Amino acid sequence: MSKYLRLFALLVLVTAGVFAQEHPAIIPMPLNTKWGNGSFVITANTVIVADTADRPSVDFFNSYLQRFYGFHLRVQSASSARAIHFSTISASDGEPGEYSLHVSDDNITITAGSHEGNFYGMQTLIQLLPVAPFTASTNGLVIHPDAGGMTIPAVTIYDFPRFKYRGLHLDVGRHFFPVDFVKRYIDYMALHKLNYFHWHLTEDQGWRVEIKKYPRLTEIGAWRSGTIIGHHPGTGDDSTRHGGYYTQDQIREVVQYAADRYITIIPEIEMPGHAIAALASYPSLGCTGGPYSVPHNFGVHKEVFCAGNDSVFSFLQDVLDEVMPLFPSKYIHIGGDECPKDSWKACPKCQARMKTLGLRNEEELQSYFIARIEKYINSKGKQIIGWDEILEGGVAPNATIMSWRGEKGGVEAAKQHHNVIMTPGEYVYFDHSQTRNDDSLTIGGYLPLDKVYKYEPIPAGLNDEEAKYILGAQANLWSEYMSNPAKVEYMLFPRLSALSEVLWSPKGARDWKGFQHRMATQYKRYALWHANSYQIWFQPADAAVQQKLGQWQDYKFGLMMHWGTYSQWG
Ligand code: TNX
């Protein structure tokens, strides 16, 4: 090869390398991406062409532009040149959530088989927006379209999710979080293309949903007079009243907010354990009749709903009668985990029930409890989800299982042809620390970003037929040691981004190194959203990532100067 040819080849390689790095970082990685030549420039004159049915996508996009870039676009139904087009084709044989996104010099077109698909296409478009450089202004970060517009690189993407259940959970029982934060949490889910929000609404330490027939649940059960200091059992008590609850109107508002983001909310009403807040409100619901008080500490408590008392079932049915109409979800989560059997063993009513029904042990009494509630919920056209303990003593006939104590429960349930949502503690418990020297208070355990990223939701040991019962996976945020939104965000980010790729992207696209490179951009998005995040996630050995992070640190520093305490939520 001549000297010039070699030089030319080198130049081509270097340029290709540079261009490869210039492409926007998309998370979760789409199924199929072909970068083109050229670009579309969004200016203040760009219009959005969409039907009213795609209003949720258009509104999300415009409010994202407004909030983070300081402008929004005009919307019209008539076709136009130089526009962002949303179109839905009715493709009954399409994959759920599939979309294609095409960016050329003249247009941006999002085409999908459903409005939900258009929403995901729009989320990908959001990730093509430039995130740097920013100019500071009084309303935040602005790339004003008048200043040359926003350049969106030409690309053709075809995409659909790997799993149909892409979940995230939030425990609002241990600590209460206000509606505004719950909405923000739902936005974070939407930005990561997740579609199920598991709202853990009742706990020992707090009952969080208004039930009109039983006002004491929120007058008494939503409040505790203090919280332990430090890890359970605690080194003291803060003696500070904590609590709160959502009115039914607020619940409806949040459900609609989620629906506008194609997210289904699954409410959890815990039974027979984790229910002291309810017992404190109505002591006759427990085996001894109380008195009970809303605990200040955490862990697994022995006071549970009495399984021998029919009025407990009437109470729960009344509660469900008010809860089910609030949530369009076909699933209702009934808990079922960590129910010690001590009080049932000592309770004459529970023992009498076991004798009448010929139940051999208290595990079978728990199965009776869950199956009786399942029957009621099924009679209203809904289905139950329960934690994997509901497999013990015989599983309720139509239940979906959430496998949290490792993968075993999920494997067992799938083999019994029950639907399964994988949520094993080891891989997706975001209450665990992200670093071995976490100086913030957490429940313990160590779950770094790469472990989440490498998680495979289909457990080994299932054949193809059984694997079909794995609907997807979910990360859980238990809030014993998350007392404020900034802490929740700190535990959520960056792990949420890894989870989204596990749930959405094809298995073969999983690439830890490439993901780390894309995360440098994702961190800038976190900053754009004012999201708090855990930052020291990278492998110090990876020089390229470090260099990007160096840029990020400079950038973040500028941001902190601008906002003061940027990590504060609010
Ligand atoms: C177990 S996961 C629980 C929760 C705790 C969590 C802490 C599950 C079904 N039950 O009540 O908050 O561990 O990691």
Short mmCIF file of C-alpha atoms in Angstrom, two decimals, residues 175-495:
data_model
loop_
_atom_site.label_atom_id
_atom_site.label_comp_id
_atom_site.label_asym_id
_atom_site.label_seq_id
_atom_site.Cartn_x
_atom_site.Cartn_y
_atom_site.Cartn_z
CA HIS A 175 -42.02 6.44 53.65
CA PHE A 176 -44.71 8.51 52.05
CA PHE A 177 -43.96 10.34 48.80
CA PRO A 178 -46.15 13.18 47.52
CA VAL A 179 -48.16 13.05 44.29
CA ASP A 180 -45.74 15.38 42.49
CA PHE A 181 -42.87 13.02 43.09
CA VAL A 182 -44.90 9.96 42.09
CA LYS A 183 -45.61 11.71 38.79
CA ARG A 184 -41.95 12.50 38.33
CA TYR A 185 -41.15 8.84 39.01
CA ILE A 186 -43.66 7.87 36.33
CA ASP A 187 -41.94 10.28 33.94
CA TYR A 188 -38.62 8.58 34.61
CA MET A 189 -40.27 5.28 33.74
CA ALA A 190 -41.70 6.72 30.52
CA LEU A 191 -38.28 8.10 29.54
CA HIS A 192 -36.99 4.52 29.85
CA LYS A 193 -39.90 2.88 28.00
CA LEU A 194 -41.16 0.98 31.06
CA ASN A 195 -44.87 0.18 31.18
CA TYR A 196 -45.95 -1.14 34.62
CA PHE A 197 -45.78 0.86 37.84
CA HIS A 198 -46.26 -1.34 40.92
CA TRP A 199 -47.52 1.02 43.63
CA HIS A 200 -46.98 -0.58 47.06
CA LEU A 201 -49.76 1.27 48.89
CA THR A 202 -50.14 -0.47 52.24
CA GLU A 203 -47.58 -1.54 54.81
CA ASP A 204 -47.02 -2.07 58.51
CA GLN A 205 -45.66 1.47 58.74
CA GLY A 206 -48.41 3.22 56.81
CA TRP A 207 -51.71 2.84 54.94
CA ARG A 208 -51.63 5.21 51.97
CA VAL A 209 -54.96 5.00 50.14
CA GLU A 210 -58.20 6.68 51.16
CA ILE A 211 -60.99 4.14 51.75
CA LYS A 212 -64.28 5.96 52.28
CA LYS A 213 -65.94 3.14 54.19
CA TYR A 214 -63.04 2.88 56.66
CA PRO A 215 -61.83 6.43 57.42
CA ARG A 216 -59.65 5.33 60.34
CA LEU A 217 -57.28 3.65 57.84
CA THR A 218 -56.01 7.09 56.89
CA GLU A 219 -56.86 8.98 60.10
CA ILE A 220 -54.81 6.52 62.14
CA GLY A 221 -53.11 4.06 59.82
CA ALA A 222 -51.44 6.68 57.60
CA TRP A 223 -49.39 8.12 60.47
CA ARG A 224 -46.69 7.02 62.86
CA SER A 225 -45.36 9.04 65.74
CA GLY A 226 -41.70 8.42 64.95
CA THR A 227 -39.14 6.43 62.95
CA ILE A 228 -36.11 4.54 64.15
CA ILE A 229 -32.70 6.13 63.66
CA GLY A 230 -30.21 4.05 61.68
CA HIS A 231 -30.63 0.42 60.76
CA HIS A 232 -33.39 -1.75 62.16
CA PRO A 233 -33.81 -2.22 65.12
CA GLY A 234 -32.37 1.31 65.39
CA THR A 235 -30.12 3.28 67.68
CA GLY A 236 -32.90 5.62 68.74
CA ASP A 237 -36.12 7.20 67.53
CA ASP A 238 -36.58 10.53 65.78
CA SER A 239 -39.93 11.05 67.57
CA THR A 240 -41.15 12.89 64.47
CA ARG A 241 -44.62 12.28 63.14
CA HIS A 242 -44.43 10.89 59.61
CA GLY A 243 -47.12 9.92 57.16
CA GLY A 244 -49.59 10.89 54.47
CA TYR A 245 -51.98 9.26 52.06
CA TYR A 246 -53.51 9.69 48.62
CA THR A 247 -57.14 10.69 48.28
CA GLN A 248 -59.16 8.76 45.72
CA ASP A 249 -59.18 11.87 43.52
CA GLN A 250 -55.39 12.00 43.67
CA ILE A 251 -55.19 8.31 42.79
CA ARG A 252 -57.40 8.88 39.75
CA GLU A 253 -55.21 11.80 38.73
CA VAL A 254 -52.03 9.71 38.98
CA VAL A 255 -53.64 6.78 37.13
CA GLN A 256 -54.56 9.12 34.28
CA TYR A 257 -51.09 10.66 34.30
CA ALA A 258 -49.60 7.19 33.94
CA ALA A 259 -52.11 6.16 31.26
CA ASP A 260 -51.05 9.20 29.23
CA ARG A 261 -47.59 7.65 29.28
CA TYR A 262 -48.89 4.17 28.38
CA ILE A 263 -48.05 2.99 31.88
CA THR A 264 -50.40 0.72 33.81
CA ILE A 265 -50.46 1.13 37.58
CA ILE A 266 -50.78 -2.05 39.61
CA PRO A 267 -51.90 -1.27 43.16
CA GLU A 268 -50.70 -3.51 45.97
CA ILE A 269 -52.91 -4.06 49.00
CA GLU A 270 -50.80 -6.26 51.29
CA MET A 271 -52.27 -9.27 53.05
CA PRO A 272 -52.20 -11.29 55.29
CA GLY A 273 -48.89 -9.82 56.61
CA HIS A 274 -47.37 -6.33 56.49
CA ALA A 275 -50.71 -4.95 57.65
CA ILE A 276 -50.22 -3.46 61.13
CA ALA A 277 -51.31 0.01 59.99
CA ALA A 278 -54.72 -1.52 59.18
CA LEU A 279 -54.82 -3.40 62.51
CA ALA A 280 -53.95 -0.21 64.41
CA SER A 281 -56.94 1.44 62.71
CA TYR A 282 -59.36 -1.47 63.26
CA PRO A 283 -57.94 -3.78 65.98
CA SER A 284 -60.64 -6.43 65.52
CA LEU A 285 -58.91 -7.36 62.21
CA GLY A 286 -56.06 -9.01 64.16
CA CYS A 287 -56.11 -12.35 66.00
CA THR A 288 -55.84 -10.84 69.50
CA GLY A 289 -57.93 -7.71 69.01
CA GLY A 290 -54.99 -5.49 69.83
CA PRO A 291 -54.26 -2.81 70.78
CA TYR A 292 -51.85 -2.25 67.89
CA SER A 293 -49.87 0.81 66.91
CA VAL A 294 -48.23 1.81 63.63
CA PRO A 295 -44.61 0.66 64.07
CA HIS A 296 -41.59 2.95 64.02
CA ASN A 297 -39.25 0.12 63.07
CA PHE A 298 -39.01 -2.20 60.06
CA GLY A 299 -38.44 -5.91 59.51
CA VAL A 300 -41.01 -8.70 59.56
CA HIS A 301 -43.75 -8.29 62.17
CA LYS A 302 -45.86 -11.03 63.72
CA GLU A 303 -49.13 -9.11 63.88
CA VAL A 304 -51.12 -10.06 60.75
CA PHE A 305 -54.74 -10.21 59.54
CA CYS A 306 -56.71 -12.95 61.31
CA ALA A 307 -57.49 -15.79 58.90
CA GLY A 308 -60.23 -17.29 61.03
CA ASN A 309 -62.50 -14.26 61.18
CA ASP A 310 -65.00 -13.78 58.34
CA SER A 311 -65.26 -10.08 59.04
CA VAL A 312 -61.61 -9.73 57.95
CA PHE A 313 -62.63 -11.01 54.51
CA SER A 314 -65.63 -8.66 54.38
CA PHE A 315 -63.29 -5.79 55.29
CA LEU A 316 -60.80 -6.72 52.57
CA GLN A 317 -63.57 -7.15 50.00
CA ASP A 318 -64.93 -3.70 50.89
CA VAL A 319 -61.44 -2.23 50.52
CA LEU A 320 -61.00 -3.97 47.17
CA ASP A 321 -64.45 -2.74 46.07
CA GLU A 322 -63.14 0.80 46.45
CA VAL A 323 -59.64 0.11 45.10
CA MET A 324 -60.49 -1.87 41.96
CA PRO A 325 -62.57 0.84 40.25
CA LEU A 326 -59.74 3.33 40.75
CA PHE A 327 -57.30 1.23 38.74
CA PRO A 328 -58.09 0.04 35.20
CA SER A 329 -55.26 -2.53 35.54
CA LYS A 330 -56.34 -6.12 35.10
CA TYR A 331 -53.89 -7.01 37.88
CA ILE A 332 -54.31 -6.36 41.58
CA HIS A 333 -51.30 -7.20 43.76
CA ILE A 334 -52.30 -8.80 47.05
CA GLY A 335 -48.84 -9.16 48.58
CA GLY A 336 -48.64 -12.50 50.36
CA ASP A 337 -45.00 -12.22 51.44
CA GLU A 338 -43.42 -12.52 54.86
CA CYS A 339 -46.45 -13.57 56.87
CA PRO A 340 -45.27 -15.18 60.13
CA LYS A 341 -47.70 -17.81 61.31
CA ASP A 342 -47.24 -17.28 65.08
CA SER A 343 -50.49 -15.45 65.73
CA TRP A 344 -52.52 -17.97 63.66
CA LYS A 345 -51.01 -20.83 65.68
CA ALA A 346 -52.22 -19.22 68.91
CA CYS A 347 -55.60 -18.08 67.58
CA PRO A 348 -58.70 -20.20 68.36
CA LYS A 349 -60.55 -18.82 65.33
CA CYS A 350 -57.70 -19.63 62.93
CA GLN A 351 -57.31 -23.09 64.41
CA ALA A 352 -61.07 -23.71 64.18
CA ARG A 353 -61.02 -22.67 60.51
CA MET A 354 -58.17 -25.10 59.83
CA LYS A 355 -60.04 -27.91 61.53
CA THR A 356 -63.30 -27.27 59.65
CA LEU A 357 -61.53 -27.15 56.30
CA GLY A 358 -59.14 -30.01 57.05
CA LEU A 359 -56.06 -27.83 56.53
CA ARG A 360 -52.89 -29.55 57.67
CA ASN A 361 -50.82 -26.53 58.59
CA GLU A 362 -50.74 -22.73 58.64
CA GLU A 363 -49.15 -22.59 55.16
CA GLU A 364 -52.36 -24.16 53.86
CA LEU A 365 -54.32 -21.58 55.83
CA GLN A 366 -52.37 -18.86 54.01
CA SER A 367 -53.23 -20.56 50.69
CA TYR A 368 -56.88 -20.60 51.73
CA PHE A 369 -56.64 -16.88 52.54
CA ILE A 370 -55.10 -15.97 49.18
CA ALA A 371 -57.36 -18.29 47.16
CA ARG A 372 -60.46 -16.82 48.83
CA ILE A 373 -59.35 -13.29 47.97
CA GLU A 374 -58.36 -14.39 44.47
CA LYS A 375 -61.82 -15.82 43.90
CA TYR A 376 -63.34 -12.49 44.87
CA ILE A 377 -60.98 -10.50 42.65
CA ASN A 378 -61.54 -12.90 39.72
CA SER A 379 -65.30 -12.50 40.17
CA LYS A 380 -64.78 -8.79 39.43
CA GLY A 381 -62.91 -9.62 36.23
CA LYS A 382 -59.43 -8.95 37.62
CA GLN A 383 -56.42 -11.15 38.33
CA ILE A 384 -54.07 -11.33 41.26
CA ILE A 385 -50.32 -11.01 41.48
CA GLY A 386 -48.61 -12.26 44.63
CA TRP A 387 -45.07 -12.52 45.97
CA ASP A 388 -43.56 -16.00 45.60
CA GLU A 389 -44.57 -17.10 49.12
CA ILE A 390 -48.05 -17.69 47.71
CA LEU A 391 -46.63 -20.83 46.10
CA GLU A 392 -46.29 -22.36 49.58
CA GLY A 393 -49.20 -24.56 50.64
CA GLY A 394 -50.58 -24.57 47.07
CA VAL A 395 -50.81 -21.65 44.65
CA ALA A 396 -54.10 -19.85 43.91
CA PRO A 397 -55.37 -21.10 40.54
CA ASN A 398 -54.96 -18.02 38.32
CA ALA A 399 -52.24 -16.13 40.14
CA THR A 400 -49.26 -14.41 38.56
CA ILE A 401 -46.14 -14.84 40.69
CA MET A 402 -43.55 -12.21 41.50
CA SER A 403 -40.34 -14.09 42.15
CA TRP A 404 -38.31 -12.06 44.65
CA ARG A 405 -36.46 -14.61 46.78
CA GLY A 406 -34.10 -15.43 43.94
CA GLU A 407 -35.24 -17.10 40.73
CA LYS A 408 -36.51 -20.34 42.23
CA GLY A 409 -40.12 -19.25 42.72
CA GLY A 410 -40.26 -18.01 39.14
CA VAL A 411 -38.93 -21.29 37.77
CA GLU A 412 -41.35 -23.31 39.85
CA ALA A 413 -44.33 -21.15 38.88
CA ALA A 414 -43.46 -21.20 35.15
CA LYS A 415 -43.20 -24.99 35.29
CA GLN A 416 -46.69 -25.01 36.82
CA HIS A 417 -47.82 -22.78 33.90
CA HIS A 418 -48.37 -19.67 35.97
CA ASN A 419 -47.37 -16.29 34.64
CA VAL A 420 -44.28 -14.87 36.29
CA ILE A 421 -42.70 -11.48 36.82
CA MET A 422 -39.05 -11.78 37.77
CA THR A 423 -37.83 -9.49 40.51
CA PRO A 424 -34.97 -11.37 42.21
CA GLY A 425 -33.38 -9.48 45.10
CA GLU A 426 -29.87 -10.20 43.95
CA TYR A 427 -30.25 -8.37 40.61
CA VAL A 428 -33.04 -5.82 40.79
CA TYR A 429 -33.44 -4.68 44.40
CA PHE A 430 -32.60 -1.02 44.07
CA ASP A 431 -32.70 -0.61 47.85
CA HIS A 432 -29.27 -2.32 47.90
CA SER A 433 -26.08 -0.24 47.80
CA GLN A 434 -24.40 0.63 44.50
CA THR A 435 -20.97 0.79 46.09
CA ARG A 436 -19.23 -1.25 48.75
CA ASN A 437 -18.50 1.90 50.71
CA ASP A 438 -21.86 3.55 50.59
CA ASP A 439 -21.86 6.18 53.28
CA SER A 440 -25.61 6.67 53.01
CA LEU A 441 -27.96 4.42 54.96
CA THR A 442 -29.25 1.51 52.88
CA ILE A 443 -30.80 -1.85 53.65
CA GLY A 444 -27.47 -3.54 52.83
CA GLY A 445 -26.52 -5.80 49.97
CA TYR A 446 -24.42 -4.73 47.00
CA LEU A 447 -25.93 -4.26 43.59
CA PRO A 448 -23.63 -2.38 41.21
CA LEU A 449 -24.70 -1.15 37.79
CA ASP A 450 -22.99 -3.91 35.82
CA LYS A 451 -24.82 -6.59 37.78
CA VAL A 452 -28.16 -5.07 36.86
CA TYR A 453 -26.99 -4.69 33.27
CA LYS A 454 -25.99 -8.34 33.03
CA TYR A 455 -29.22 -9.67 34.51
CA GLU A 456 -31.08 -12.14 32.30
CA PRO A 457 -34.81 -12.35 33.12
CA ILE A 458 -35.37 -15.79 31.60
CA PRO A 459 -33.97 -18.13 34.26
CA ALA A 460 -31.80 -21.03 33.19
CA GLY A 461 -33.60 -24.36 33.42
CA LEU A 462 -36.78 -23.39 31.58
CA ASN A 463 -37.55 -24.82 28.17
CA ASP A 464 -38.94 -22.54 25.43
CA GLU A 465 -42.52 -23.41 26.28
CA GLU A 466 -42.04 -22.63 29.99
CA ALA A 467 -40.05 -19.47 29.23
CA LYS A 468 -43.20 -18.00 27.67
CA TYR A 469 -44.66 -17.66 31.16
CA ILE A 470 -41.97 -15.12 32.08
CA LEU A 471 -43.76 -11.87 31.27
CA GLY A 472 -40.78 -9.72 32.13
CA ALA A 473 -39.07 -8.26 35.14
CA GLN A 474 -39.26 -5.41 37.59
CA ALA A 475 -36.97 -3.51 39.96
CA ASN A 476 -38.18 -2.80 43.49
CA LEU A 477 -37.51 0.24 45.62
CA TRP A 478 -38.29 -0.54 49.23
CA SER A 479 -38.17 2.68 51.16
CA GLU A 480 -37.19 1.75 54.72
CA TYR A 481 -34.06 3.85 54.24
CA MET A 482 -35.28 6.29 51.61
CA SER A 483 -36.99 9.09 53.45
CA ASN A 484 -37.08 11.67 50.68
CA PRO A 485 -37.31 11.90 46.88
CA ALA A 486 -33.63 12.81 46.41
CA LYS A 487 -32.67 9.53 48.08
CA VAL A 488 -35.06 7.56 45.88
CA GLU A 489 -33.47 9.13 42.81
CA TYR A 490 -30.01 8.38 44.13
CA MET A 491 -30.94 4.70 44.45
CA LEU A 492 -32.74 4.68 41.09
CA PHE A 493 -30.05 6.24 38.91
CA PRO A 494 -28.14 5.01 37.05
CA ARG A 495 -29.57 1.51 37.63
#
